[in-house]
Short mmCIF file of C-alpha atoms and ligand atoms in Angstrom, two decimals:
data_model
loop_
_atom_site.label_atom_id
_atom_site.label_comp_id
_atom_site.label_asym_id
_atom_site.label_seq_id
_atom_site.Cartn_x
_atom_site.Cartn_y
_atom_site.Cartn_z
CA MET P 149 -37.00 -16.20 -14.68
CA ALA P 150 -35.95 -18.33 -17.24
CA VAL P 151 -38.45 -21.52 -17.07
CA SER P 152 -37.26 -24.98 -17.79
CA GLY P 153 -39.75 -27.52 -17.77
CA ILE P 154 -41.35 -26.82 -14.88
CA VAL P 155 -38.24 -25.58 -13.05
CA ILE P 156 -37.90 -22.06 -12.51
CA LEU P 157 -33.88 -21.47 -12.52
CA MET P 158 -32.45 -18.53 -10.77
CA GLN P 159 -30.99 -15.70 -13.46
CA ILE P 160 -28.01 -14.19 -13.26
CA HIS P 161 -26.65 -9.69 -14.47
CA VAL P 162 -23.96 -8.41 -14.63
CA ASP P 163 -24.86 -4.39 -14.69
CA ALA P 164 -21.68 -3.04 -17.40
CA GLU P 165 -21.99 -0.08 -16.15
CA LYS P 166 -20.46 -0.89 -12.40
CA CYS P 167 -18.56 -4.35 -13.93
CA GLN P 168 -14.94 -3.07 -14.06
CA GLY P 169 -13.30 -6.13 -14.88
CA HIS P 170 -11.93 -7.22 -10.86
CA ASN P 171 -12.45 -10.43 -12.55
CA ARG P 172 -13.47 -12.49 -9.06
CA CYS P 173 -16.69 -13.66 -10.86
CA TYR P 174 -14.96 -15.67 -13.91
CA ALA P 175 -12.90 -17.10 -11.24
CA LEU P 176 -14.48 -18.19 -8.79
CA ALA P 177 -17.63 -19.33 -11.04
CA PRO P 178 -16.34 -19.68 -15.21
CA GLU P 179 -19.36 -22.83 -15.62
CA LEU P 180 -21.64 -18.56 -15.15
CA PHE P 181 -18.96 -15.93 -16.75
CA ASP P 182 -16.64 -15.37 -19.23
CA VAL P 183 -14.72 -12.00 -19.75
CA ASP P 184 -14.04 -10.12 -23.11
CA ASP P 185 -11.97 -8.48 -24.95
CA TYR P 186 -11.37 -6.24 -22.27
CA GLY P 187 -11.62 -8.26 -19.44
CA ASN P 188 -14.89 -7.11 -18.39
CA ALA P 189 -17.48 -9.62 -17.43
CA VAL P 190 -20.34 -11.46 -19.30
CA VAL P 191 -22.89 -14.18 -18.61
CA ILE P 192 -22.67 -16.93 -19.96
CA GLY P 193 -25.49 -17.86 -22.11
CA ASP P 194 -29.11 -16.18 -21.29
CA GLY P 195 -28.11 -15.99 -17.60
CA SER P 196 -29.99 -19.20 -16.32
CA VAL P 197 -28.53 -20.76 -13.75
CA PRO P 198 -28.76 -24.55 -13.21
CA PRO P 199 -29.69 -25.59 -9.34
CA GLU P 200 -26.34 -26.88 -8.86
CA LEU P 201 -24.41 -24.04 -9.35
CA GLU P 202 -26.12 -21.92 -7.35
CA ASP P 203 -24.33 -21.34 -4.54
CA ARG P 204 -21.73 -20.63 -6.95
CA ALA P 205 -23.62 -17.74 -8.85
CA ARG P 206 -24.40 -16.42 -4.83
CA LEU P 207 -20.48 -16.29 -4.27
CA ALA P 208 -19.69 -14.61 -7.35
CA LEU P 209 -22.09 -12.12 -6.12
CA ALA P 210 -20.86 -11.55 -2.52
CA ASN P 211 -16.94 -11.11 -4.18
CA CYS P 212 -17.87 -8.58 -6.55
CA PRO P 213 -16.07 -5.80 -5.32
CA GLU P 214 -18.32 -3.13 -7.27
CA PHE P 215 -21.59 -3.99 -6.58
CA ALA P 216 -22.45 -5.27 -10.60
CA ILE P 217 -23.69 -8.42 -10.48
CA THR P 218 -27.52 -9.19 -9.64
CA ILE P 219 -29.79 -12.22 -9.13
CA LEU P 220 -33.13 -13.02 -9.76
CA GLU P 221 -34.51 -15.93 -7.76
CA MET S 120 6.20 26.38 3.68
CA ALA S 121 9.84 24.96 3.96
CA SER S 122 10.33 25.49 7.02
CA THR S 123 6.94 23.74 8.69
CA GLU S 124 7.09 20.69 6.15
CA ASP S 125 10.37 19.95 6.63
CA PHE S 126 9.90 16.29 7.97
CA THR S 127 9.58 16.24 11.28
CA MET S 128 8.20 13.23 13.92
CA VAL S 129 4.36 13.01 14.25
CA ALA S 130 3.01 13.35 17.64
CA ASP S 131 -0.71 13.00 16.86
CA TRP S 132 -1.95 11.23 14.01
CA ALA S 133 -5.51 12.31 14.32
CA THR S 134 -4.48 16.38 13.24
CA ASP S 135 -0.50 15.90 11.62
CA PHE S 136 -0.22 12.80 10.02
CA ASP S 137 2.73 12.14 7.98
CA HIS S 138 2.85 8.37 5.77
CA ALA S 139 6.25 9.24 5.15
CA ASP S 140 7.15 8.27 8.49
CA PRO S 141 8.39 5.51 9.30
CA GLN S 142 6.11 4.61 12.04
CA TYR S 143 3.25 5.03 9.76
CA ASN S 144 3.25 2.34 7.82
CA ARG S 145 4.71 -0.36 10.71
CA ASN S 146 1.56 0.86 12.69
CA ALA S 147 -1.07 1.16 9.57
CA HIS S 148 -3.61 -0.73 11.41
CA ALA S 149 -3.85 0.42 14.64
CA ILE S 150 -3.80 4.10 13.17
CA TRP S 151 -6.41 3.50 10.68
CA ALA S 152 -8.54 2.07 13.50
CA GLU S 153 -7.78 4.17 16.25
CA LEU S 154 -8.84 6.71 13.28
CA ARG S 155 -11.94 5.06 11.84
CA GLY S 156 -13.48 5.35 15.50
CA THR S 157 -12.96 9.07 16.36
CA CYS S 158 -11.70 11.20 13.08
CA PRO S 159 -13.17 9.20 10.41
CA VAL S 160 -11.14 11.67 7.71
CA ALA S 161 -7.93 13.72 9.18
CA HIS S 162 -6.49 16.42 8.37
CA SER S 163 -2.92 17.13 8.41
CA ASP S 164 -0.97 20.51 6.83
CA ARG S 165 1.85 18.54 5.58
CA TYR S 166 2.21 18.62 1.80
CA GLY S 167 0.66 21.58 1.65
CA GLY S 168 -2.80 20.07 2.76
CA THR S 169 -4.02 16.45 2.98
CA TRP S 170 -7.25 14.38 3.86
CA LEU S 171 -7.00 11.33 5.13
CA PRO S 172 -10.52 9.28 5.31
CA THR S 173 -9.96 5.08 6.77
CA THR S 174 -14.26 4.46 6.13
CA HIS S 175 -14.95 2.20 3.51
CA GLU S 176 -18.09 4.63 2.68
CA TYR S 177 -15.92 7.46 2.56
CA VAL S 178 -12.94 5.52 1.04
CA ARG S 179 -15.07 4.70 -1.76
CA GLU S 180 -17.27 7.56 -2.33
CA ILE S 181 -14.10 9.43 -3.18
CA ALA S 182 -12.61 6.98 -6.01
CA TYR S 183 -15.80 7.33 -7.54
CA ASP S 184 -16.34 10.65 -7.72
CA THR S 185 -14.12 11.91 -10.45
CA GLU S 186 -16.13 15.22 -9.96
CA ASN S 187 -14.69 16.53 -7.65
CA PHE S 188 -11.61 14.02 -6.32
CA THR S 189 -9.20 14.37 -9.82
CA SER S 190 -6.05 11.79 -10.32
CA ARG S 191 -3.98 14.33 -11.55
CA GLY S 192 -1.78 13.47 -8.85
CA VAL S 193 -1.56 9.92 -7.88
CA VAL S 194 1.70 10.37 -5.74
CA VAL S 195 1.65 12.59 -2.49
CA GLU S 196 4.26 14.67 -2.53
CA LYS S 197 6.00 18.36 -1.74
CA GLY S 198 5.38 20.02 -4.86
CA LEU S 199 2.45 19.64 -7.06
CA PRO S 200 1.98 17.70 -10.54
CA LEU S 201 3.48 19.71 -13.22
CA GLU S 202 0.89 18.47 -16.34
CA PRO S 203 -2.41 19.48 -16.55
CA ALA S 204 -5.44 17.65 -16.23
CA PRO S 205 -7.07 14.74 -18.42
CA ILE S 206 -4.51 13.15 -19.54
CA GLY S 207 -1.11 12.91 -16.99
CA GLY S 208 1.92 12.72 -16.42
CA ALA S 209 1.24 8.83 -16.74
CA PRO S 210 -2.78 7.45 -18.56
CA PRO S 211 -4.46 6.62 -17.78
CA ILE S 212 -3.60 6.66 -13.42
CA THR S 213 -2.99 10.37 -14.03
CA SER S 214 -6.24 10.66 -16.08
CA ASP S 215 -9.31 12.01 -15.60
CA PRO S 216 -13.26 11.15 -17.70
CA PRO S 217 -13.65 11.76 -20.52
CA PHE S 218 -9.52 11.03 -21.97
CA HIS S 219 -8.86 8.18 -19.29
CA ILE S 220 -11.02 5.55 -20.63
CA GLU S 221 -10.20 5.81 -23.88
CA ALA S 222 -6.19 5.10 -22.75
CA ARG S 223 -7.46 2.35 -20.33
CA LYS S 224 -9.07 0.59 -23.15
CA LEU S 225 -5.73 0.64 -24.89
CA LEU S 226 -3.77 -0.88 -22.44
CA LEU S 227 -6.91 -3.51 -21.55
CA PRO S 228 -6.18 -6.15 -23.87
CA PRO S 229 -2.91 -6.88 -22.97
CA PHE S 230 -3.41 -7.23 -19.58
CA ALA S 231 -7.05 -9.73 -19.69
CA PRO S 232 -7.11 -12.55 -18.18
CA LYS S 233 -6.77 -15.11 -20.95
CA LYS S 234 -3.76 -13.12 -22.40
CA ILE S 235 -1.62 -13.10 -18.13
CA GLU S 236 -3.14 -17.10 -17.61
CA PRO S 237 0.15 -18.03 -20.47
CA TRP S 238 2.20 -16.78 -18.17
CA GLU S 239 1.75 -18.46 -15.68
CA PRO S 240 4.41 -21.34 -16.44
CA GLU S 241 7.00 -18.48 -16.59
CA ILE S 242 6.51 -17.52 -12.94
CA ARG S 243 6.71 -20.53 -11.79
CA LYS S 244 9.86 -21.45 -13.48
CA LEU S 245 11.54 -17.59 -12.41
CA CYS S 246 10.37 -18.29 -8.64
CA ASN S 247 11.84 -21.56 -8.71
CA GLY S 248 14.77 -20.42 -10.33
CA LEU S 249 15.02 -18.03 -7.47
CA LEU S 250 14.30 -20.65 -4.87
CA ASP S 251 16.89 -22.62 -5.95
CA ALA S 252 19.45 -19.62 -5.79
CA MET S 253 18.88 -19.78 -1.76
CA VAL S 254 18.83 -23.85 -0.85
CA ASP S 255 22.78 -23.32 -0.32
CA ASN S 256 21.83 -20.55 2.54
CA VAL S 257 18.96 -23.03 3.51
CA ALA S 258 21.58 -25.58 4.48
CA GLN S 259 24.35 -23.66 6.03
CA GLY S 260 21.58 -22.85 8.51
CA LYS S 261 22.03 -19.00 7.36
CA PRO S 262 18.71 -17.26 7.13
CA ILE S 263 17.19 -16.13 3.32
CA ASP S 264 16.03 -12.90 2.36
CA ALA S 265 12.40 -13.42 1.17
CA ALA S 266 11.69 -9.68 0.45
CA ALA S 267 14.57 -8.74 -1.29
CA ASP S 268 15.80 -11.66 -3.42
CA TYR S 269 12.52 -13.46 -3.50
CA ALA S 270 9.33 -11.50 -3.72
CA LYS S 271 10.90 -8.04 -4.94
CA ARG S 272 12.95 -10.54 -7.86
CA ILE S 273 9.52 -12.07 -9.05
CA PRO S 274 7.65 -8.85 -10.65
CA VAL S 275 10.69 -6.86 -12.17
CA ASN S 276 11.14 -9.35 -14.55
CA VAL S 277 7.94 -9.80 -15.28
CA ILE S 278 7.46 -6.31 -16.52
CA ALA S 279 10.83 -6.50 -18.19
CA ARG S 280 9.93 -9.25 -20.05
CA MET S 281 6.61 -7.69 -20.88
CA LEU S 282 7.70 -4.57 -21.95
CA GLY S 283 11.41 -6.20 -23.41
CA PHE S 284 13.95 -3.75 -22.07
CA PRO S 285 17.39 -5.56 -20.80
CA LEU S 286 16.70 -7.57 -17.98
CA LYS S 287 20.41 -7.07 -17.03
CA ASP S 288 18.69 -3.87 -15.95
CA GLU S 289 17.20 -5.06 -13.25
CA GLU S 290 18.48 -3.10 -10.59
CA LEU S 291 18.31 0.36 -12.69
CA PHE S 292 13.92 -0.29 -12.74
CA LEU S 293 13.93 -1.07 -9.17
CA GLU S 294 15.66 2.23 -8.35
CA PHE S 295 13.62 4.35 -10.23
CA VAL S 296 10.58 2.90 -8.66
CA HIS S 297 12.29 3.44 -5.42
CA ASN S 298 12.88 7.59 -6.40
CA VAL S 299 9.34 7.78 -7.36
CA LEU S 300 7.36 5.91 -4.75
CA GLU S 301 9.59 6.37 -1.73
CA GLY S 302 11.73 9.20 -2.03
CA ILE S 303 9.20 11.75 -1.30
CA ASP S 304 10.16 13.16 1.42
CA ASP S 305 12.69 14.27 -1.48
CA GLU S 306 12.88 18.49 -2.26
CA PRO S 307 10.75 18.73 -5.86
CA GLU S 308 13.54 19.85 -7.72
CA ILE S 309 15.42 16.05 -6.32
CA ARG S 310 12.34 14.91 -7.67
CA ILE S 311 12.19 16.34 -11.30
CA GLU S 312 16.16 15.14 -11.59
CA LYS S 313 15.77 12.09 -10.89
CA PHE S 314 12.81 11.77 -12.88
CA GLU S 315 13.61 13.50 -15.76
CA ARG S 316 16.47 10.14 -15.46
CA LEU S 317 14.26 8.04 -15.88
CA ILE S 318 11.92 9.49 -19.01
CA GLN S 319 15.93 9.72 -20.05
CA TYR S 320 16.26 5.76 -20.09
CA VAL S 321 12.48 4.93 -21.49
CA ILE S 322 12.76 7.28 -23.69
CA ALA S 323 16.49 5.13 -24.97
CA GLN S 324 13.91 2.23 -25.17
CA ILE S 325 11.65 3.62 -27.42
CA GLU S 326 13.89 4.59 -29.83
CA ASP S 327 15.83 0.81 -30.16
CA HIS S 328 12.19 -0.34 -30.47
CA HIS S 329 11.83 2.09 -32.83
CA ALA S 330 14.62 0.36 -34.47
CA SER S 331 14.42 -3.28 -34.13
CA PRO S 332 10.35 -3.39 -33.64
CA ARG S 333 9.23 -7.05 -31.68
CA ASP S 334 6.64 -9.18 -29.60
CA ASP S 335 6.27 -6.70 -26.75
CA LEU S 336 3.93 -4.29 -24.49
CA THR S 337 6.53 -1.42 -25.64
CA SER S 338 6.09 -1.89 -29.72
CA TYR S 339 2.02 -2.92 -29.02
CA LEU S 340 1.80 0.69 -27.48
CA MET S 341 4.01 2.61 -30.02
CA SER S 342 1.78 0.80 -32.75
CA VAL S 343 -1.39 1.43 -31.10
CA GLU S 344 -3.64 3.99 -32.52
CA LEU S 345 -5.84 6.89 -30.47
CA PHE S 346 -8.38 9.36 -32.25
CA GLY S 347 -6.65 7.85 -35.29
CA SER S 348 -3.69 8.52 -34.96
CA LYS S 349 0.06 6.72 -33.04
CA LEU S 350 0.11 8.27 -29.30
CA SER S 351 2.64 11.48 -28.61
CA VAL S 352 5.95 10.00 -27.48
CA GLU S 353 5.03 11.41 -24.15
CA HIS S 354 1.81 8.91 -24.28
CA VAL S 355 3.92 5.96 -24.75
CA GLY S 356 6.67 6.78 -22.45
CA GLY S 357 4.46 7.76 -19.69
CA SER S 358 2.29 4.43 -20.10
CA ILE S 359 5.76 2.53 -19.73
CA ILE S 360 7.01 4.22 -16.94
CA LEU S 361 2.95 3.77 -15.50
CA LEU S 362 3.24 -0.32 -16.13
CA LEU S 363 7.64 0.16 -14.54
CA ILE S 364 6.61 2.29 -11.69
CA ALA S 365 2.84 0.43 -10.42
CA GLY S 366 3.88 -2.93 -11.39
CA ILE S 367 6.70 -3.73 -8.83
CA ASP S 368 6.40 -2.18 -5.22
CA THR S 369 2.42 -3.32 -5.47
CA THR S 370 3.12 -6.97 -6.09
CA TRP S 371 6.70 -6.78 -3.97
CA SER S 372 4.46 -5.43 -1.28
CA ALA S 373 1.83 -7.95 -1.45
CA ILE S 374 4.22 -11.46 -1.77
CA GLY S 375 6.63 -10.68 0.75
CA SER S 376 3.56 -9.47 3.60
CA SER S 377 1.52 -12.66 2.66
CA LEU S 378 5.34 -14.11 3.61
CA TRP S 379 5.40 -12.33 6.38
CA HIS S 380 2.27 -13.63 7.54
CA LEU S 381 2.95 -17.09 7.36
CA ALA S 382 6.05 -16.90 8.58
CA THR S 383 4.42 -15.51 11.58
CA HIS S 384 0.99 -17.84 11.83
CA HIS S 385 2.74 -21.05 11.43
CA GLU S 386 -0.66 -22.42 11.52
CA ASP S 387 -2.36 -20.74 8.96
CA LEU S 388 1.46 -21.98 7.03
CA ALA S 389 0.88 -25.76 7.99
CA ARG S 390 -3.18 -25.47 6.60
CA LEU S 391 -1.62 -23.74 3.76
CA VAL S 392 1.32 -26.12 2.95
CA ALA S 393 -1.51 -29.26 3.92
CA ASP S 394 -4.02 -28.12 1.78
CA PRO S 395 -2.62 -26.27 -1.12
CA SER S 396 -6.21 -25.73 -3.31
CA LEU S 397 -7.49 -23.02 -0.24
CA ILE S 398 -3.91 -21.02 -1.57
CA PRO S 399 -5.97 -18.85 -3.42
CA THR S 400 -8.37 -18.10 -1.41
CA ALA S 401 -6.11 -16.75 1.18
CA VAL S 402 -3.97 -14.98 -0.93
CA GLU S 403 -7.73 -13.09 -1.25
CA GLU S 404 -7.84 -12.52 2.66
CA PHE S 405 -3.72 -11.48 1.57
CA LEU S 406 -4.85 -9.07 -0.04
CA ARG S 407 -7.96 -7.87 1.92
CA VAL S 408 -5.45 -7.55 5.00
CA TYR S 409 -2.59 -6.46 3.85
CA ALA S 410 -3.87 -4.50 0.36
CA PRO S 411 -0.94 -2.29 -0.13
CA VAL S 412 -1.57 0.27 -2.42
CA THR S 413 -2.68 3.53 -0.66
CA MET S 414 -3.31 6.08 -4.23
CA ALA S 415 -4.50 9.73 -3.44
CA ARG S 416 -6.62 12.23 -5.74
CA LEU S 417 -6.28 16.20 -5.66
CA VAL S 418 -9.41 18.71 -4.61
CA ALA S 419 -10.66 19.77 -8.10
CA LYS S 420 -13.06 21.55 -6.67
CA ASP S 421 -13.79 23.37 -3.34
CA HIS S 422 -16.28 21.80 -1.61
CA ASP S 423 -17.73 19.89 1.65
CA PHE S 424 -16.72 16.92 2.24
CA HIS S 425 -18.76 15.38 5.06
CA GLY S 426 -19.07 18.50 7.18
CA CYS S 427 -14.76 19.11 5.69
CA PRO S 428 -13.93 22.11 4.12
CA MET S 429 -11.49 20.45 1.13
CA LYS S 430 -9.84 23.25 -1.14
CA VAL S 431 -8.86 22.90 -4.83
CA ASP S 432 -5.62 21.29 -4.78
CA ASP S 433 -5.16 19.69 -1.71
CA TRP S 434 -3.81 16.45 -1.57
CA VAL S 435 -6.66 13.16 -0.28
CA LEU S 436 -5.04 9.60 0.60
CA LEU S 437 -7.13 6.88 -0.67
CA PRO S 438 -6.17 4.41 1.35
CA PHE S 439 -7.38 0.70 -0.25
CA PRO S 440 -6.40 -1.04 2.84
CA ALA S 441 -7.91 1.13 5.73
CA ALA S 442 -10.97 0.37 3.66
CA ASN S 443 -10.70 -2.99 3.71
CA LEU S 444 -10.68 -3.70 7.93
CA ASP S 445 -13.78 -1.79 8.04
CA PRO S 446 -15.52 -3.52 10.82
CA LEU S 447 -19.34 -2.29 8.82
CA VAL S 448 -18.40 -3.99 5.40
CA PHE S 449 -16.44 -6.91 6.68
CA PRO S 450 -17.21 -9.46 9.60
CA ASP S 451 -14.14 -9.98 12.07
CA ALA S 452 -12.47 -7.43 9.45
CA ASP S 453 -9.11 -7.35 12.42
CA LYS S 454 -9.03 -11.52 12.10
CA VAL S 455 -7.23 -12.93 9.01
CA LEU S 456 -9.39 -16.08 8.23
CA ILE S 457 -7.74 -17.60 5.19
CA ASP S 458 -10.77 -19.61 5.19
CA ARG S 459 -12.78 -16.74 3.96
CA THR S 460 -14.87 -16.93 1.37
CA GLU S 461 -17.19 -14.19 0.74
CA ASN S 462 -14.67 -11.47 -0.15
CA ARG S 463 -15.24 -8.01 -1.34
CA HIS S 464 -11.98 -6.56 -0.94
CA SER S 465 -10.77 -3.51 -2.97
CA ALA S 466 -7.07 -3.83 -2.16
CA PHE S 467 -6.93 -3.55 -6.42
CA GLY S 468 -9.57 -0.13 -6.11
CA LEU S 469 -12.55 0.78 -6.88
CA GLY S 470 -14.09 2.66 -9.95
CA ILE S 471 -12.68 3.58 -13.53
CA HIS S 472 -9.19 2.91 -12.58
CA ARG S 473 -9.49 -0.43 -11.35
CA CYS S 474 -5.83 -1.89 -11.69
CA LEU S 475 -5.08 -2.82 -14.93
CA GLY S 476 -2.76 -5.20 -13.52
CA SER S 477 -4.56 -7.59 -11.11
CA ASN S 478 -4.36 -10.54 -13.21
CA LEU S 479 -0.67 -10.51 -13.47
CA ALA S 480 -0.81 -9.51 -9.48
CA ARG S 481 -2.43 -12.00 -8.63
CA LEU S 482 -1.31 -14.59 -10.46
CA GLU S 483 1.96 -13.57 -9.30
CA LEU S 484 0.81 -13.81 -5.60
CA THR S 485 -0.32 -16.92 -5.86
CA VAL S 486 2.36 -18.46 -8.06
CA ALA S 487 4.51 -17.07 -6.14
CA ILE S 488 3.00 -18.55 -2.38
CA GLN S 489 2.70 -22.14 -3.82
CA GLU S 490 5.73 -22.29 -4.72
CA PHE S 491 7.80 -21.11 -1.61
CA ILE S 492 5.74 -23.16 0.67
CA ALA S 493 6.22 -26.25 -1.18
CA ARG S 494 9.99 -25.20 -1.09
CA PHE S 495 9.89 -24.66 2.92
CA PRO S 496 7.58 -26.34 4.40
CA SER S 497 8.23 -24.57 7.61
CA PHE S 498 9.21 -21.53 8.06
CA GLU S 499 9.89 -17.81 10.95
CA ILE S 500 11.53 -14.94 11.19
CA ALA S 501 15.00 -14.89 12.05
CA GLY S 502 15.75 -12.58 14.31
CA THR S 503 13.11 -9.74 15.66
CA GLU S 504 10.26 -8.12 14.46
CA ASP S 505 12.26 -5.25 14.13
CA ASP S 506 14.63 -6.93 11.49
CA VAL S 507 11.75 -6.89 9.25
CA VAL S 508 12.43 -3.69 7.06
CA TRP S 509 8.29 -1.85 6.38
CA SER S 510 8.74 0.42 3.10
CA VAL S 511 7.60 4.19 3.43
CA GLY S 512 5.01 5.65 1.63
CA GLN S 513 1.84 4.85 -0.21
CA ILE S 514 2.63 0.65 -0.87
CA ARG S 515 2.67 -0.84 2.44
CA GLY S 516 4.95 -3.53 2.54
CA PRO S 517 8.51 -5.13 3.92
CA ARG S 518 11.63 -4.98 1.96
CA GLU S 519 13.47 -6.50 3.90
CA MET S 520 12.81 -9.98 5.23
CA PRO S 521 15.21 -12.44 7.10
CA ILE S 522 13.73 -15.91 7.40
CA ARG S 523 15.08 -18.75 8.87
CA VAL S 524 13.57 -22.30 7.59
CA ILE S 525 13.62 -25.03 10.09
CA ASP S 526 14.33 -28.44 9.31
CA ASN S 527 14.32 -27.83 5.45
CA GLN S 528 14.89 -32.19 4.12
CA ILE S 529 16.26 -30.86 1.13
C1 HEM Y 997 -0.55 -6.71 -5.11
C2 HEM Y 997 -0.11 -5.43 -6.47
C3 HEM Y 997 -0.75 -4.40 -7.09
C4 HEM Y 997 -1.48 -3.54 -6.61
C5 HEM Y 997 -2.45 -4.48 -4.56
C6 HEM Y 997 -2.37 -2.78 -7.05
C7 HEM Y 997 -2.78 -1.82 -7.58
C8 HEM Y 997 -3.73 -0.56 -7.38
C9 HEM Y 997 -4.70 0.42 -7.74
C10 HEM Y 997 -5.55 0.24 -5.70
C11 HEM Y 997 -5.21 0.95 -7.96
C12 HEM Y 997 -5.82 1.87 -8.36
C13 HEM Y 997 -5.80 3.46 -8.24
C14 HEM Y 997 -6.56 4.29 -8.25
O1 HEM Y 997 -7.57 4.17 -7.99
O2 HEM Y 997 -5.67 5.54 -8.53
C15 HEM Y 997 -3.97 0.30 -9.17
C16 HEM Y 997 -3.77 0.80 -10.71
C17 HEM Y 997 -3.43 0.64 -11.40
N1 HEM Y 997 -2.73 -0.55 -11.59
FE1 HEM Y 997 -2.06 -1.61 -9.66
N2 HEM Y 997 -1.59 -2.81 -8.83
C18 HEM Y 997 -0.87 -4.21 -8.38
C19 HEM Y 997 -0.31 -4.42 -9.09
C20 HEM Y 997 -0.11 -4.09 -10.95
C21 HEM Y 997 1.05 -4.29 -11.74
C22 HEM Y 997 1.76 -6.04 -11.30
C23 HEM Y 997 0.58 -4.14 -12.51
C24 HEM Y 997 1.08 -3.86 -14.03
C25 HEM Y 997 2.24 -4.68 -14.47
C26 HEM Y 997 -0.34 -2.80 -12.36
C27 HEM Y 997 -0.96 -1.52 -13.23
C28 HEM Y 997 -1.57 -0.58 -13.27
C29 HEM Y 997 -1.92 0.58 -13.61
C30 HEM Y 997 -1.39 0.58 -15.34
C31 HEM Y 997 -2.77 1.30 -13.21
C32 HEM Y 997 -4.10 2.52 -13.60
C33 HEM Y 997 -5.20 1.57 -13.96
C34 HEM Y 997 -5.90 3.52 -14.73
O3 HEM Y 997 -5.88 4.79 -13.86
O4 HEM Y 997 -7.24 2.45 -14.88
N3 HEM Y 997 -0.76 -3.37 -11.33
N4 HEM Y 997 -2.70 -0.41 -8.77
S1 SF4 Y 998 -16.30 -9.54 -9.88
FE1 SF4 Y 998 -17.93 -7.81 -10.84
S2 SF4 Y 998 -16.24 -6.64 -11.30
FE2 SF4 Y 998 -15.46 -8.27 -10.82
S3 SF4 Y 998 -15.52 -8.95 -13.44
FE3 SF4 Y 998 -17.08 -9.65 -12.45
S4 SF4 Y 998 -18.97 -8.12 -12.50
FE4 SF4 Y 998 -16.83 -7.32 -13.20
#
């Protein structure tokens, strides 16, 4: 969990072992996920999710076919 | 064995299924639903012994288990593939670990999202050219074939251009693909003979690229290195054949099935026409429900799979489409909900063989639907369901689909 001021931000994580580059997260939440040259996902920055993007983070998680995304709240 | 394997109609899907029976693809959803409830790993003696799991859990378990199941064979046929594991005849799809990832890593960069996105305007232009060619027939009230004259033409053109192959040979590529994927009932000698023609064609293209290298996938494959040396001609040729075979029938089927759905569900068509921003979400639902690709594996070791005695070299069909319809994983699995936002479907496979072309396929599918319904906002099947011809074999989708455009102002 990251602390920004007094707000504790949601944190996303991609398990590189499980990710197979289906690219759903990048399509649904490009503000939170990027893809590398091989098409595998990486979280942008330190993975903190601003409150207004929390729903997007959950959407990406719910669409990852490999169960590679986790969220810490 | 030949006499028992000659094609005879299937009487009981739980004990004698044959995915080459024309009734299989036509009735696939009902067959899987029945098997999932009564016999989640069905067996048939055909093709020397074949298993058919139909739950998400089992399909997923097999896709992840590269120890007990090898990708040496991914298309069920009467003979066994000649090339041994772990490389197989068309890397990376026929490869197993540890070789698989090495061959896959060579192809991942050219198919990564940011390399595929720039193709969008080209694909849009291509779709519009195909639609332009249909306008006369539509104006005269004649049916158009949305499968053969639209869905089919898009992926064949795109992959031919990516590989740098002559576009005039598109018909030939389609014939090659047909022989591999739908000619599964051919005797092994005939299959090998037909395959040999494809190999010779690809070798001629490689030689041509050798003489004059250009900025395309063929030259790329000829230039990259694996373990410190250039790829063998067999490897380059195998990968090219894979790209030709894997990209054409699959995407054709996905576009065709999506248009079939819209032709038969007018409320969904009207909704997408009114709100095109919903198309990407709808495309994922079409991919889930009409997932075109069933893969296969060969059993690598004798073992017990949830009570089923699997033997080395038994075939195992891997129906990702059936997994996508499992009610344990998808609420209202049998309903097509074009605004379904949580959609963890496995149309592009699961695990290490995730479709390399998925970014390209999604782009072609999305653009194809956008342009078709923008041009023809209302349409239906011309004639009856019997006028729609479905494919035979592991790739499922309409091959001929007469469409009548309704009240089009053009
Ligand atoms: C809607 C269209 C498509 C669908 C549904 C689809 C589906 C699949 C599936 C399920 C697999 C997994 C194979 C396995 O587990 O053994 C796969 C692999 C593959 N696909 Fe696709 N595919 C499509 C389009 C394409 C396109 C357009 C291309 C390339 C031009 C392509 C190239 C490949 C390749 C190279 C592999 C092998 C990847 C590996 O083994 O690592 N596919 N595809
Ligand atoms: S959706 Fe999942 S598998 Fe796909 S790129 Fe994102 S994390 Fe990886």
